[in-house]
């Protein structure tokens, strides 16, 4: 699960593809589990070796017991032999055959050694079982603690990403409103420029017509001066409107660029949120319980 979470998180995009606390905790979780597995393997090897030693001690005890039962039957049979018993006979020279391989002291020591070996192996087995029980509890706690730390890191990261996503959405909404208002402003400026056209045409037409006055009638009178001033004023107004139009269009262009960046950032955050919240945390809900971790179920 931890490795699959790391694999999923490699699919984050852009600025979100960062070595954050979640990734650190996941990598630590993998290391903790590997460490627990390695310690379990070492104890498993010890258990297998101890099991072999236990079986060897058991085999020696069973063999000794079998030999003693056979010897007991033979001695019991000998104990009950009488002069009138069936099956008695001459075995000439048997008294000169010495097939014994032990004396009472070595015979007793052999059995005592087998019993002592059995006791020693059983004590070692009991200690090893206690060590394994302790190991399973310790490793279960280590894995649970690291699992919880990773989950806390996930929760914090999801909260941070969700907050960032909400802020981007709010900023995007403001940007969209500003784009709409700027577009309305551009349209209003264009309309104002168009509306100045007829007034300019009238003033320039009047000036053009007055150039046809004959002779001395071509007088720089107050009407002439007012018409010239009117043309300049209208032209200045149009120039000012055109500058405002260019500024508004530049602003609109910048807003559209900002909108594209915000939409990209929003997609990045949505992707990261989906990976962490849905894919990773969805898998991490199925982490085994403590009883399973210590091997009781």
XYZ file of C-alpha atoms in Angstrom:
297
model
C 0.000 0.000 0.000
C 2.780 2.441 0.934
C 4.721 1.707 -2.263
C 1.579 2.034 -4.382
C 0.854 5.386 -2.726
C 4.367 6.530 -3.662
C 3.761 5.316 -7.221
C 0.429 7.154 -7.455
C 1.976 10.358 -6.087
C 4.552 10.361 -8.892
C 1.605 11.301 -11.141
C 1.236 14.684 -9.440
C 1.851 17.579 -11.823
C 3.927 20.726 -11.933
C 4.686 22.454 -8.667
C 2.830 19.790 -6.672
C 5.418 17.149 -7.647
C 7.351 17.935 -4.461
C 9.204 15.849 -1.858
C 6.740 16.782 0.898
C 6.149 15.410 4.405
C 3.705 12.806 3.058
C 6.363 11.357 0.779
C 8.900 11.360 3.618
C 6.461 9.538 5.912
C 5.583 7.013 3.196
C 9.259 6.291 2.564
C 9.782 5.924 6.319
C 6.777 3.580 6.423
C 8.339 1.396 3.725
C 11.639 1.358 5.654
C 9.855 0.483 8.921
C 7.999 -2.418 7.289
C 11.198 -3.693 5.644
C 12.968 -3.474 9.015
C 10.121 -5.376 10.713
C 10.174 -8.016 7.980
C 13.940 -8.456 8.315
C 13.710 -8.906 12.091
C 10.856 -11.374 11.600
C 12.939 -13.320 9.064
C 15.853 -13.508 11.505
C 13.559 -14.791 14.252
C 11.973 -17.204 11.790
C 15.438 -18.592 11.001
C 16.093 -18.918 14.739
C 12.734 -20.655 15.186
C 13.485 -23.104 12.379
C 16.910 -23.866 13.895
C 15.356 -24.244 17.357
C 12.668 -26.523 15.948
C 15.353 -28.715 14.409
C 17.187 -28.820 17.771
C 13.925 -29.661 19.577
C 13.187 -32.484 17.170
C 16.734 -33.812 17.546
C 16.347 -33.818 21.347
C 12.933 -35.440 21.005
C 14.393 -38.096 18.721
C 17.166 -38.890 21.210
C 14.635 -39.157 24.066
C 12.336 -41.366 22.002
C 15.261 -43.575 20.959
C 16.514 -43.833 24.571
C 12.981 -44.563 25.775
C 12.512 -47.237 23.122
C 15.853 -48.839 24.041
C 14.935 -48.792 27.742
C 11.517 -50.325 27.066
C 13.193 -53.101 25.090
C 15.781 -53.626 27.829
C 13.023 -53.592 30.446
C 11.087 -56.302 28.629
C 14.253 -58.438 28.302
C 15.209 -58.016 31.989
C 11.626 -58.683 33.073
C 11.606 -61.857 30.982
C 14.939 -62.886 32.524
C 13.582 -62.119 36.015
C 10.705 -64.556 35.505
C 12.788 -67.422 34.069
C 12.795 -70.549 36.275
C 14.330 -74.001 36.034
C 10.971 -75.232 34.826
C 10.467 -72.412 32.312
C 10.056 -73.160 28.640
C 12.615 -71.815 26.209
C 15.681 -72.261 28.393
C 18.717 -73.914 26.878
C 22.489 -74.196 26.707
C 24.403 -71.318 25.080
C 27.974 -72.533 25.421
C 30.623 -69.797 25.641
C 28.096 -67.008 26.109
C 29.739 -66.106 29.410
C 32.904 -65.261 27.545
C 31.124 -62.818 25.185
C 31.149 -59.214 26.492
C 28.884 -57.135 24.268
C 28.349 -54.345 26.807
C 29.225 -50.777 25.795
C 28.425 -48.950 29.031
C 28.692 -49.176 32.781
C 25.978 -48.091 35.231
C 27.539 -44.653 35.621
C 27.793 -43.996 31.840
C 24.351 -45.568 31.337
C 22.798 -43.150 33.845
C 24.802 -40.221 32.483
C 23.588 -40.912 28.923
C 19.962 -40.625 30.017
C 20.665 -37.630 32.236
C 22.402 -35.890 29.331
C 19.400 -36.526 27.066
C 17.048 -35.152 29.710
C 19.263 -32.130 30.329
C 19.515 -31.485 26.593
C 15.733 -31.729 26.323
C 15.252 -29.349 29.233
C 17.768 -26.922 27.745
C 16.108 -26.982 24.318
C 12.642 -26.572 25.861
C 13.875 -23.600 27.880
C 15.445 -22.111 24.725
C 12.167 -22.706 22.858
C 10.141 -20.992 25.581
C 12.493 -17.992 25.550
C 12.404 -17.817 21.761
C 8.600 -17.938 21.773
C 8.556 -15.073 24.280
C 11.029 -13.146 22.121
C 8.853 -13.745 19.039
C 5.704 -12.651 20.903
C 7.503 -9.478 22.002
C 8.851 -8.899 18.489
C 5.385 -9.256 16.934
C 3.894 -6.764 19.394
C 6.796 -4.308 18.920
C 6.727 -4.525 15.124
C 2.923 -4.206 15.078
C 3.169 -1.040 17.196
C 5.978 0.354 15.020
C 3.980 -0.231 11.839
C 0.790 1.172 13.362
C 2.561 4.273 14.686
C 4.215 4.971 11.325
C 0.946 4.211 9.513
C -0.809 6.801 11.684
C 1.993 9.351 11.150
C 1.660 8.909 7.386
C -2.128 9.287 7.654
C -1.745 12.500 9.671
C 0.666 13.810 7.021
C -1.865 12.860 4.337
C -4.680 14.613 6.214
C -2.621 17.785 6.629
C -1.522 17.747 2.989
C -5.083 17.161 1.771
C -6.269 20.078 3.925
C -3.488 22.326 2.559
C -4.246 21.305 -1.027
C -7.996 21.819 -0.539
C -7.367 25.304 0.950
C -5.059 26.192 -1.950
C -7.651 24.883 -4.423
C -10.403 26.960 -2.802
C -8.208 30.089 -2.889
C -7.415 29.495 -6.557
C -11.127 29.008 -7.309
C -11.969 32.264 -5.502
C -9.192 34.102 -7.354
C -10.333 32.571 -10.635
C -13.906 33.742 -9.982
C -12.612 37.289 -9.341
C -10.499 37.105 -12.488
C -13.496 35.990 -14.543
C -15.517 38.914 -13.159
C -12.676 41.287 -13.988
C -12.453 39.834 -17.511
C -16.182 40.374 -17.935
C -15.965 43.937 -16.610
C -12.917 44.695 -18.786
C -14.694 43.338 -21.866
C -17.682 45.567 -21.010
C -15.314 48.526 -20.580
C -13.680 47.811 -23.960
C -17.051 47.634 -25.614
C -18.098 50.913 -23.928
C -14.866 52.652 -25.087
C -15.329 51.376 -28.641
C -18.902 52.624 -28.561
C -17.715 56.039 -27.279
C -15.107 56.221 -30.063
C -17.758 55.353 -32.647
C -20.096 57.988 -31.202
C -17.401 60.688 -31.512
C -17.135 59.989 -35.255
C -20.295 61.874 -36.388
C -19.419 64.911 -34.223
C -15.920 65.005 -35.732
C -17.356 64.619 -39.227
C -19.761 67.533 -38.634
C -17.022 69.833 -37.332
C -14.586 68.950 -40.127
C -17.333 69.236 -42.771
C -18.216 72.713 -41.474
C -14.566 73.742 -41.643
C -14.273 72.301 -45.151
C -17.417 74.123 -46.293
C -16.183 77.432 -44.851
C -13.018 77.221 -46.941
C -15.246 77.960 -49.930
C -16.243 81.385 -48.673
C -15.298 83.954 -51.318
C -12.527 86.560 -51.006
C -12.556 88.583 -47.834
C -15.315 86.389 -46.396
C -12.548 83.928 -45.580
C -12.430 85.470 -42.178
C -10.871 83.860 -39.042
C -13.953 84.709 -37.071
C -15.118 83.290 -33.772
C -17.031 80.504 -35.560
C -13.823 79.467 -37.333
C -11.891 79.471 -34.080
C -14.583 77.498 -32.263
C -14.764 74.906 -35.045
C -10.968 74.432 -35.040
C -10.981 74.067 -31.271
C -13.906 71.640 -31.496
C -12.019 69.424 -33.992
C -8.931 69.420 -31.769
C -11.000 68.663 -28.686
C -12.865 65.801 -30.348
C -9.640 64.435 -31.809
C -7.923 64.608 -28.381
C -10.897 62.862 -26.834
C -10.723 60.094 -29.451
C -6.954 59.750 -28.946
C -7.529 59.479 -25.186
C -10.256 56.886 -25.722
C -8.009 54.901 -28.050
C -5.244 54.947 -25.424
C -7.729 53.747 -22.818
C -8.847 51.081 -25.281
C -5.261 49.877 -25.746
C -4.730 49.851 -21.964
C -7.967 47.918 -21.438
C -7.013 45.419 -24.150
C -3.591 44.945 -22.509
C -5.328 44.452 -19.169
C -7.715 41.936 -20.755
C -4.787 40.077 -22.271
C -3.061 39.916 -18.875
C -6.298 38.758 -17.223
C -6.760 36.009 -19.836
C -3.168 34.896 -19.211
C -3.818 34.924 -15.456
C -7.017 32.942 -16.009
C -5.112 30.294 -17.984
C -2.495 30.033 -15.232
C -5.157 29.779 -12.532
C -7.027 27.094 -14.469
C -3.761 25.141 -14.839
C -3.028 25.535 -11.112
C -6.583 24.453 -10.332
C -6.165 21.322 -12.470
C -2.853 20.562 -10.710
C -4.463 20.915 -7.272
C -7.525 18.880 -8.290
C -5.240 16.118 -9.589
C -3.169 16.117 -6.382
C -6.321 16.108 -4.260
C -7.743 13.159 -6.217
C -4.494 11.190 -5.849
C -4.087 11.831 -2.098
C -7.734 11.778 -1.023
C -9.304 9.192 -3.310
C -6.563 6.856 -4.465
C -4.093 6.828 -1.563
C -6.404 7.318 1.430
C -8.929 5.000 -0.222
C -6.338 2.206 -0.119
C -5.079 3.055 3.363
C -8.503 2.411 4.915
C -7.816 -1.329 4.628
C -4.678 -1.466 6.814
C -4.668 -4.726 8.880
C -5.598 -4.574 12.554
C -3.196 -5.277 15.429
C -4.364 -8.870 15.905
C -3.549 -9.666 12.305
C -0.202 -7.857 12.544
C 0.872 -9.991 15.506
C -0.286 -13.147 13.709
C -3.288 -14.130 15.872
C -5.800 -14.282 12.989
